[in-house]
Coordinates of C-alpha atoms in Angstrom, one line a residue:
X668 CA 0.2 0.0 0.1
X669 CA 1.7 3.3 -1.2
X670 CA 1.0 7.0 -1.6
X671 CA 0.8 9.1 -4.7
X672 CA 3.7 11.2 -5.7
X673 CA 1.9 14.4 -4.5
X674 CA 2.3 12.9 -0.8
X675 CA 5.9 12.6 -1.2
X676 CA 6.7 15.4 1.4
X677 CA 4.4 14.2 4.0
X678 CA 5.8 10.7 3.7
X679 CA 9.4 12.0 4.1
X680 CA 8.4 14.5 7.1
X681 CA 6.7 11.4 8.8
X682 CA 9.9 9.1 8.3
X683 CA 12.2 11.4 9.6
X684 CA 10.6 12.2 13.0
X685 CA 12.0 10.5 16.1
X686 CA 10.3 8.7 17.4
X687 CA 8.1 7.7 14.6
X688 CA 4.4 8.9 14.8
X689 CA 1.7 6.4 15.6
X690 CA -0.7 5.0 12.9
X691 CA -3.5 7.2 13.8
X692 CA -1.3 10.5 13.6
X693 CA 0.1 9.6 10.3
X694 CA -3.4 9.1 9.0
X695 CA -4.6 12.3 10.3
X696 CA -1.5 14.1 8.9
X697 CA -2.4 12.5 5.3
X698 CA -6.0 13.4 5.6
X699 CA -4.8 17.1 6.4
X700 CA -2.5 17.2 3.3
X701 CA -5.5 15.7 1.3
X702 CA -7.7 18.6 2.1
X703 CA -5.1 21.1 1.4
X704 CA -4.4 19.6 -2.0
X705 CA -8.2 19.8 -2.8
X706 CA -8.1 23.3 -1.9
X707 CA -5.1 24.0 -4.3
X708 CA -6.8 22.1 -7.2
X709 CA -9.9 24.3 -6.8
X710 CA -7.8 27.2 -7.7
X711 CA -7.4 26.0 -11.1
X712 CA -10.9 24.7 -11.5
X713 CA -12.3 28.0 -10.8
X714 CA -10.6 29.4 -13.9
X715 CA -13.5 27.6 -15.9
X716 CA -15.9 30.0 -14.3
X717 CA -17.5 32.3 -16.8
X718 CA -16.7 36.0 -15.6
X719 CA -17.5 39.1 -17.3
X720 CA -13.6 39.8 -17.5
X721 CA -13.0 36.5 -19.2
X722 CA -15.6 36.9 -21.8
X723 CA -14.3 40.3 -22.7
X724 CA -10.6 39.1 -22.7
X725 CA -11.5 36.0 -24.8
X726 CA -12.7 38.8 -27.7
X727 CA -9.5 40.0 -28.0
X728 CA -7.5 36.7 -28.0
X729 CA -6.1 35.9 -31.3
X730 CA -5.0 32.4 -32.8
X731 CA -2.0 32.5 -34.9
X732 CA -2.8 29.0 -36.4
X733 CA -6.4 29.4 -37.7
X734 CA -6.5 33.3 -37.7
X735 CA -9.6 33.6 -35.6
X736 CA -10.7 35.1 -32.4
X737 CA -11.7 33.7 -29.1
X738 CA -9.0 31.1 -28.4
X739 CA -5.2 30.7 -28.1
X740 CA -2.8 28.8 -30.3
X741 CA -2.7 26.0 -27.6
X742 CA -6.4 25.4 -27.9
X743 CA -6.9 25.8 -31.5
X744 CA -9.3 23.1 -32.7
X745 CA -7.5 22.5 -35.7
X746 CA -3.9 22.2 -34.3
X747 CA -2.3 18.8 -34.4
X748 CA -0.5 17.2 -31.5
X749 CA 2.9 15.7 -32.3
X750 CA 2.5 13.1 -29.9
X751 CA -1.0 11.5 -30.5
X752 CA -1.6 13.2 -34.0
X753 CA -5.0 14.2 -32.7
X754 CA -6.4 17.5 -33.3
X755 CA -7.5 20.2 -30.5
X756 CA -4.5 20.2 -28.4
X757 CA -0.7 20.8 -28.6
X758 CA 2.1 18.3 -27.1
X759 CA 2.2 20.3 -23.7
X760 CA -1.4 19.6 -23.2
X761 CA -1.8 16.1 -24.6
X762 CA -3.9 14.0 -22.2
X763 CA -2.2 10.7 -23.6
X764 CA 1.5 11.3 -23.0
X765 CA 3.2 9.4 -20.5
X766 CA 2.9 11.1 -16.7
X767 CA 6.5 12.7 -15.7
X768 CA 8.3 11.5 -12.8
X769 CA 7.9 13.0 -9.4
X770 CA 9.6 16.2 -9.0
X771 CA 10.0 17.1 -12.5
X772 CA 9.0 20.6 -13.0
X773 CA 7.3 21.2 -16.3
X774 CA 5.8 24.9 -17.2
X775 CA 3.7 24.8 -20.3
X776 CA 4.6 27.1 -23.0
X777 CA 1.2 28.4 -23.4
X778 CA -0.3 29.1 -19.9
X779 CA -3.4 31.3 -19.1
X780 CA -2.9 33.8 -16.2
X781 CA -6.2 34.6 -14.4
X782 CA -6.6 38.0 -12.8
X783 CA -7.0 37.6 -9.1
X784 CA -9.7 40.2 -9.3
X785 CA -12.1 37.8 -11.1
X786 CA -11.7 34.9 -9.0
X787 CA -12.1 34.9 -5.2
X788 CA -11.4 31.7 -3.0
X789 CA -11.7 31.9 0.6
X790 CA -10.4 29.2 2.8
X791 CA -10.4 29.2 6.5
X792 CA -9.6 26.7 9.0
X793 CA -13.1 25.7 9.4
X794 CA -13.0 23.9 6.0
X795 CA -10.5 21.4 7.3
X796 CA -12.4 19.0 9.3
X797 CA -11.2 16.6 11.8
X798 CA -11.4 12.7 10.6
X799 CA -14.2 10.9 11.6
X800 CA -13.9 7.7 13.8
X801 CA -15.8 6.0 10.9
X802 CA -13.0 6.9 8.5
X803 CA -10.3 6.1 11.0
X804 CA -11.7 2.7 11.2
X805 CA -12.3 2.2 7.7
X806 CA -8.5 3.0 7.1
X807 CA -7.6 0.6 9.8
X808 CA -9.5 -2.2 8.1
X809 CA -8.0 -1.5 4.8
X810 CA -4.5 -1.5 6.2
X811 CA -5.3 -4.9 7.8
X812 CA -6.7 -6.2 4.5
X813 CA -3.7 -5.3 2.5
X814 CA -1.2 -6.6 5.0
X815 CA -3.2 -9.8 5.2
X816 CA -3.4 -10.3 1.5
X817 CA 0.4 -10.4 1.2
X818 CA 0.5 -13.7 3.4
X819 CA -2.1 -15.2 1.2
X820 CA 0.2 -16.5 -1.4
X821 CA 1.9 -18.2 1.5
X822 CA -1.1 -19.9 2.9
X823 CA -1.5 -21.8 -0.5
X824 CA 2.1 -22.8 -0.9
X825 CA 2.6 -26.3 0.5
X826 CA 5.7 -27.4 2.5
X827 CA 7.2 -29.1 -0.7
X828 CA 7.0 -26.1 -2.6
X829 CA 10.1 -24.4 -4.0
X830 CA 9.9 -20.7 -4.2
X831 CA 12.1 -18.4 -6.4
X832 CA 14.1 -15.9 -4.3
X833 CA 16.7 -13.5 -5.8
X834 CA 18.5 -12.9 -2.4
X835 CA 19.6 -16.5 -1.6
X836 CA 23.1 -17.3 -2.3
X837 CA 22.4 -21.1 -2.6
X838 CA 19.3 -23.3 -2.9
X839 CA 18.1 -23.9 0.4
X840 CA 15.5 -26.5 2.1
X841 CA 14.7 -27.6 5.4
X842 CA 13.6 -31.2 4.3
X843 CA 16.8 -33.4 4.1
X844 CA 14.9 -36.2 2.8
X845 CA 14.4 -34.5 -0.7
X846 CA 18.1 -34.9 -1.4
X847 CA 19.5 -37.7 -3.1
X848 CA 22.8 -37.3 -1.7
X849 CA 24.3 -35.0 1.2
X850 CA 27.5 -34.4 3.0
X851 CA 27.6 -32.8 6.6
X852 CA 29.4 -29.4 6.7
X853 CA 30.7 -27.5 9.5
X854 CA 32.7 -24.4 8.2
X855 CA 30.2 -22.8 6.3
X856 CA 29.0 -19.3 7.6
X857 CA 25.4 -19.1 9.2
X858 CA 22.5 -17.9 6.9
X859 CA 21.4 -14.4 7.9
X860 CA 17.4 -13.9 7.5
X861 CA 15.5 -10.7 7.0
X862 CA 14.4 -10.5 10.8
X863 CA 18.0 -10.3 11.9
X864 CA 18.3 -13.9 13.1
X865 CA 20.9 -16.6 12.0
X866 CA 20.4 -20.2 10.6
X867 CA 23.1 -22.7 10.6
X868 CA 23.6 -24.9 7.6
X869 CA 23.9 -28.7 8.4
X870 CA 24.3 -30.5 5.1
X871 CA 25.0 -29.7 1.4
X872 CA 23.5 -32.0 -1.3
X873 CA 21.6 -32.6 -4.4
X874 CA 17.8 -32.4 -4.6
X875 CA 16.6 -35.1 -7.1
X876 CA 12.9 -35.3 -7.3
X877 CA 10.7 -36.4 -10.4
X878 CA 10.0 -32.9 -11.2
X879 CA 12.8 -31.0 -9.5
X880 CA 16.8 -31.3 -9.9
X881 CA 19.0 -29.0 -7.9
X882 CA 22.6 -29.4 -7.1
X883 CA 24.7 -27.7 -4.5
X884 CA 21.6 -27.1 -2.1
X885 CA 21.7 -26.1 1.4
X886 CA 20.2 -27.7 4.3
X887 CA 19.0 -25.2 6.8
X888 CA 16.8 -27.2 9.5
X889 CA 15.1 -23.8 10.7
X890 CA 14.1 -22.6 7.2
X891 CA 10.2 -22.4 6.9
X892 CA 10.2 -22.6 3.0
X893 CA 12.2 -24.1 0.4
X894 CA 14.2 -21.5 -1.7
X895 CA 15.7 -21.7 -5.4
X896 CA 18.2 -19.2 -5.7
X897 CA 18.1 -17.1 -8.8
X898 CA 21.9 -16.1 -8.7
X899 CA 22.6 -19.9 -8.5
X900 CA 20.5 -20.7 -11.6
X901 CA 22.0 -17.7 -13.4
X902 CA 25.7 -18.9 -12.7
X903 CA 24.8 -22.1 -14.5
X904 CA 24.2 -20.1 -17.8
X905 CA 20.4 -20.4 -17.4
X906 CA 18.0 -17.4 -18.3
X907 CA 14.8 -16.6 -16.3
X908 CA 12.0 -14.8 -17.8
X909 CA 9.4 -13.3 -15.5
X910 CA 5.9 -12.5 -16.8
X911 CA 2.5 -11.8 -15.0
X912 CA 1.6 -15.4 -15.9
X913 CA 4.5 -17.0 -14.2
X914 CA 8.3 -17.6 -15.1
X915 CA 10.5 -19.8 -17.4
X916 CA 13.8 -21.2 -16.9
X917 CA 15.7 -21.5 -20.4
X918 CA 19.0 -23.0 -21.3
X919 CA 20.8 -20.0 -23.0
X920 CA 22.9 -22.5 -25.2
X921 CA 20.2 -24.9 -26.3
X922 CA 17.4 -22.7 -26.4
X923 CA 15.1 -25.1 -24.5
X924 CA 12.6 -24.5 -21.6
X925 CA 13.9 -26.7 -18.9
X926 CA 11.7 -25.1 -16.2
X927 CA 8.7 -23.8 -15.3
X928 CA 7.1 -21.5 -12.5
X929 CA 3.7 -20.5 -11.5
X930 CA 2.6 -17.2 -9.9
X931 CA 1.1 -17.6 -6.5
X932 CA 0.0 -14.2 -5.4
X933 CA 3.4 -12.0 -6.0
X934 CA 5.5 -15.2 -5.3
X935 CA 6.9 -17.5 -8.1
X936 CA 6.6 -21.3 -7.0
X937 CA 8.9 -23.7 -8.9
X938 CA 6.9 -26.7 -10.5
X939 CA 9.6 -28.5 -12.6
X940 CA 13.2 -28.0 -13.3
X941 CA 15.3 -30.5 -15.1
X942 CA 18.9 -29.2 -15.5
X943 CA 22.1 -31.5 -15.4
X944 CA 25.3 -29.4 -15.5
X945 CA 27.5 -32.3 -15.8
X946 CA 28.3 -32.9 -19.5
X947 CA 28.1 -36.5 -21.0
X948 CA 31.7 -36.5 -22.5
X949 CA 33.1 -36.0 -18.6
X950 CA 30.8 -38.2 -17.1
X951 CA 31.4 -41.1 -19.2
X952 CA 33.3 -44.1 -17.7
X953 CA 36.5 -44.7 -19.2
X954 CA 35.7 -48.3 -20.1
X955 CA 32.9 -47.2 -22.6
X956 CA 34.8 -47.1 -25.7
X957 CA 31.9 -46.7 -28.3
X958 CA 32.7 -44.9 -31.3
X959 CA 30.4 -42.1 -30.1
X960 CA 32.2 -41.4 -26.6
X961 CA 35.8 -41.4 -28.7
X962 CA 33.9 -38.6 -30.6
X963 CA 33.0 -36.8 -27.6
X964 CA 36.6 -37.4 -25.9
X965 CA 38.5 -36.1 -29.1
X966 CA 36.6 -32.8 -29.1
X967 CA 33.8 -33.8 -31.4
X968 CA 36.3 -34.9 -34.2
X969 CA 35.1 -35.5 -37.6
X970 CA 33.8 -38.7 -39.0
X971 CA 36.8 -38.9 -41.6
X972 CA 39.3 -38.8 -38.5
X973 CA 37.5 -41.5 -36.7
X974 CA 37.5 -43.6 -39.6
X975 CA 41.2 -43.1 -40.3
X976 CA 42.0 -43.8 -36.6
X977 CA 39.6 -46.9 -36.4
X978 CA 41.2 -48.6 -39.7
X979 CA 44.7 -48.0 -38.2
X980 CA 43.6 -49.9 -34.8
X981 CA 44.7 -46.8 -32.8
X982 CA 41.2 -46.7 -31.1
X983 CA 41.1 -49.4 -28.4
X984 CA 38.3 -52.0 -28.5
X985 CA 36.7 -50.2 -31.8
X986 CA 36.9 -52.8 -34.5
X987 CA 34.5 -51.2 -37.1
X988 CA 33.0 -47.9 -37.9
X989 CA 29.4 -47.2 -37.2
X990 CA 27.9 -44.0 -38.3
X991 CA 26.1 -41.8 -35.4
X992 CA 24.4 -38.7 -35.2
X993 CA 25.6 -36.0 -33.1
X994 CA 23.1 -33.2 -32.4
X995 CA 26.0 -30.8 -30.5
X996 CA 28.1 -30.9 -33.8
X997 CA 25.2 -29.8 -36.0
X998 CA 24.2 -26.8 -33.6
X999 CA 27.9 -25.7 -33.4
X1000 CA 29.2 -26.3 -37.0
X1001 CA 26.5 -25.8 -39.4
X1002 CA 25.5 -22.2 -40.2
X1003 CA 21.8 -23.1 -40.5
X1004 CA 19.5 -26.2 -39.8
X1005 CA 19.3 -28.7 -42.7
X1006 CA 16.6 -28.1 -45.1
X1007 CA 14.4 -31.4 -45.8
X1008 CA 15.0 -32.7 -49.3
X1009 CA 12.0 -32.5 -51.6
X1010 CA 10.3 -36.1 -52.1
X1011 CA 8.1 -34.9 -55.0
X1012 CA 8.7 -36.6 -58.3
X1013 CA 6.7 -36.0 -61.5
X1014 CA 5.3 -38.9 -63.3
X1015 CA 5.1 -37.5 -66.9
X1016 CA 7.2 -35.0 -69.0
X1017 CA 6.3 -31.3 -68.7
X1018 CA 4.4 -32.1 -65.9
X1019 CA 6.6 -29.9 -63.4
X1020 CA 9.2 -27.4 -65.0
X1021 CA 11.8 -25.6 -62.9
X1022 CA 12.5 -22.0 -64.2
X1023 CA 14.8 -19.7 -62.7
X1024 CA 17.2 -17.1 -64.2
X1025 CA 20.8 -16.1 -63.6
X1026 CA 22.8 -12.8 -63.7
X1027 CA 24.1 -10.3 -64.4
X1028 CA 27.2 -11.6 -65.6
X1029 CA 30.3 -9.6 -64.8
X1030 CA 31.5 -9.9 -68.4
X1031 CA 28.9 -9.9 -71.3
X1032 CA 29.1 -12.5 -74.0
X1033 CA 30.4 -12.3 -77.5
X1034 CA 26.7 -11.1 -78.5
X1035 CA 26.2 -9.0 -75.5
X1036 CA 24.1 -11.4 -73.1
X1037 CA 24.3 -10.9 -69.6
X1038 CA 21.5 -13.2 -68.2
X1039 CA 20.5 -17.0 -68.7
X1040 CA 17.4 -18.7 -68.3
X1041 CA 17.1 -22.6 -67.4
X1042 CA 14.1 -24.6 -68.0
X1043 CA 14.4 -28.0 -66.0
X1044 CA 12.0 -31.1 -66.5
X1045 CA 11.4 -32.5 -63.3
X1046 CA 10.6 -35.9 -64.8
X1047 CA 13.6 -36.2 -67.1
X1048 CA 16.0 -33.7 -65.7
X1049 CA 16.2 -32.3 -69.3
X1050 CA 17.5 -28.8 -69.3
X1051 CA 17.1 -26.1 -71.9
X1052 CA 19.0 -22.7 -71.6
X1053 CA 18.3 -19.3 -73.2
X1054 CA 20.3 -16.1 -73.2
X1055 CA 18.9 -12.6 -72.3
X1056 CA 20.2 -9.1 -72.5
X1057 CA 18.0 -7.8 -69.6
X1058 CA 15.5 -9.2 -67.2
X1059 CA 12.5 -7.6 -69.3
X1060 CA 12.7 -10.4 -72.0
X1061 CA 11.6 -13.1 -69.2
X1062 CA 8.1 -12.9 -70.5
X1063 CA 8.9 -13.5 -74.2
X1064 CA 11.4 -16.2 -73.5
X1065 CA 8.8 -18.2 -71.7
X1066 CA 6.1 -17.7 -74.4
X1067 CA 8.8 -19.0 -76.9
X1068 CA 9.6 -22.1 -74.6
X1069 CA 5.7 -22.8 -74.3
X1070 CA 5.1 -22.7 -77.9
X1071 CA 8.0 -24.8 -78.7
X1072 CA 6.9 -27.5 -76.1
X1073 CA 3.5 -27.4 -77.4
X1074 CA 4.7 -27.9 -81.2
X1075 CA 7.5 -30.4 -80.7
X1076 CA 6.2 -32.5 -77.9
X1077 CA 2.3 -32.0 -78.3
X1078 CA 2.1 -31.2 -74.6
X1079 CA 1.5 -28.4 -72.4
X1080 CA 3.3 -27.4 -69.1
X1081 CA 1.2 -28.4 -66.2
X1082 CA 3.2 -26.7 -63.3
X1083 CA 5.8 -24.0 -63.3
X1084 CA 8.1 -23.6 -60.2
X1085 CA 10.0 -20.5 -59.7
X1086 CA 11.3 -18.2 -57.1
X1087 CA 9.7 -15.1 -55.9
X1088 CA 11.2 -12.8 -58.3
X1089 CA 9.0 -9.7 -59.5
X1090 CA 9.2 -10.5 -63.2
X1091 CA 7.1 -13.8 -62.2
X1092 CA 4.0 -11.4 -61.0
X1093 CA 3.9 -9.3 -64.4
X1094 CA 0.0 -9.1 -65.5
X1095 CA 1.1 -10.2 -69.0
X1096 CA 2.8 -13.5 -67.7
X1097 CA 0.2 -14.5 -65.4
X1098 CA -2.5 -13.8 -68.0
X1099 CA -0.6 -16.1 -70.4
X1100 CA -0.3 -18.7 -67.7
X1101 CA -4.0 -18.5 -67.1
X1102 CA -4.7 -19.0 -70.9
X1103 CA -2.7 -21.8 -71.1
X1104 CA -3.9 -23.7 -67.9
X1105 CA -0.6 -23.6 -66.1
X1106 CA -0.3 -23.2 -62.6
X1107 CA 2.5 -21.4 -60.8
X1108 CA 4.4 -22.5 -57.6
X1109 CA 6.6 -19.7 -56.1
X1110 CA 9.0 -20.4 -53.2
X1111 CA 9.0 -18.4 -50.2
X1112 CA 11.0 -15.1 -49.9
X1113 CA 14.9 -15.7 -49.0
X1114 CA 14.0 -19.5 -49.1
X1115 CA 16.2 -20.7 -52.2
X1116 CA 16.1 -24.1 -51.0
X1117 CA 12.7 -24.6 -52.1
X1118 CA 13.9 -24.0 -55.7
X1119 CA 16.7 -26.6 -55.2
X1120 CA 16.5 -28.0 -58.5
X1121 CA 17.1 -25.1 -60.5
X1122 CA 19.7 -23.5 -58.1
X1123 CA 21.7 -26.8 -58.0
X1124 CA 21.6 -26.8 -61.8
X1125 CA 22.8 -23.3 -61.8
X1126 CA 25.8 -24.3 -59.9
X1127 CA 26.6 -27.4 -62.1
X1128 CA 26.5 -25.2 -65.1
X1129 CA 28.9 -22.8 -63.7
X1130 CA 31.4 -24.9 -62.4
X1131 CA 31.6 -26.6 -65.7
X1132 CA 32.0 -23.3 -67.6
X1133 CA 34.7 -22.1 -65.3
X1134 CA 36.7 -25.4 -65.7
X1135 CA 36.4 -25.4 -69.5
X1136 CA 37.6 -21.7 -69.7
X1137 CA 40.3 -22.1 -67.4
X1138 CA 41.3 -25.3 -69.2
X1139 CA 41.2 -23.8 -72.8
X1140 CA 42.7 -20.3 -71.9
X1141 CA 39.9 -18.5 -73.0
X1142 CA 38.7 -15.0 -72.5
X1143 CA 35.7 -14.6 -70.3
X1144 CA 33.4 -13.2 -73.0
X1145 CA 33.1 -16.9 -74.3
X1146 CA 31.4 -18.1 -71.2
X1147 CA 28.1 -18.1 -73.2
X1148 CA 29.5 -20.8 -75.5
X1149 CA 31.0 -22.7 -72.7
X1150 CA 27.4 -22.8 -71.1
X1151 CA 25.7 -24.1 -74.1
X1152 CA 28.6 -26.7 -74.4
X1153 CA 27.8 -27.5 -70.7
X1154 CA 24.1 -28.0 -71.1
X1155 CA 24.4 -30.3 -74.1
X1156 CA 26.8 -32.5 -72.1
X1157 CA 24.7 -32.9 -69.2
X1158 CA 21.9 -33.9 -71.3
X1159 CA 23.6 -36.5 -73.0
X1160 CA 25.2 -37.9 -69.9
X1161 CA 22.9 -40.4 -67.8
X1162 CA 21.5 -38.8 -64.8

């Protein structure tokens, strides 16, 4: 239960008195201050009273924004606030702006001064009434209710509950039966409680229950509740996220939620926590000589290294090489997660065509081309290549290819798979596909893996082009001829 910022001076004065005043005296002081603040606020509210002086003054007020009389610039109905972008007020008078901190003096740029002759406020000592016994009784009941509500959360927690505590140096419990292993201690300093008492530590153990695992836990016999230390969890590399619904404990390295806590009142109760700080490579027994254990012992060595050591007999008790899957190697060595391979396969020619463009090339061909387009049949993997001077020719190239397929093979393209380039969203291009009855499939933005067939074919052709140019000592401008040769050879070779 707290006071608003305007009562800060009264609160400071009460706290600095020696001895401290009683509750009745403190409540009476606050009521006097509340009455005084009400009188001060009435001085500002009386400005709204319509007086002859104010009406005459309003007729001479001129607004520089709308060029009209009767109001000032700050109250102009056409002015726009720079904070909420609503009309009728300025930034200094914005009702939605966040409140300023206590003690922050802010004087509005446009303030209306009221003549003291037009407004008269009389305040006498008779206006300040003594607090009645009913008011004091209500305040006493309210204070008791607020104090008792804070202990409601403690009443609903059981003796086996674990509460999150940010002031504990270690996990603490009074029930030694919860620990799976413990050792007695005598040299540790006592625990200082909030009421100034001291509690001794008798044992240090590991809590191992079906839902909670906590290592290095103090056994304090005089402790009332089981406390889980926030600092000790953070030292293990864990991240604790608090919210109004509870909190979560995450492993920052794996990104997994290993513990949950529910919110009981204003306390956070630990419902589950499974964390093993000991790594499997360290805890593995020496007699365990599986290939995966050697992989862990040798600092996650590659499969080729292990295969070489196995073949030479340097790894004891490992006679053959067995494949294994190490999740930690994938997370540490791969720049991205593996993308699943496409299992789709067309059962007829031209049922699915992969379509993609490459370019611009750093050097144009002999004929001035900088781009090339690939059409790949998903059924036969047969590839067609077309050269372009600019990307605007994509529409005409596809029309020529579709006409060639219909004339030479008496077939139509059923599905066209492309990336998300803007050229494939052209209205002429989409209209032609609708006329041909061709469906278009686009990959997601920045996901080239979904257009894998075309991207891999690009890489295959470009690698072959570079090898031909290097081996023949040809100028770069002949890369187009080399690309045609590569596509022809790839189509002739068995796939």
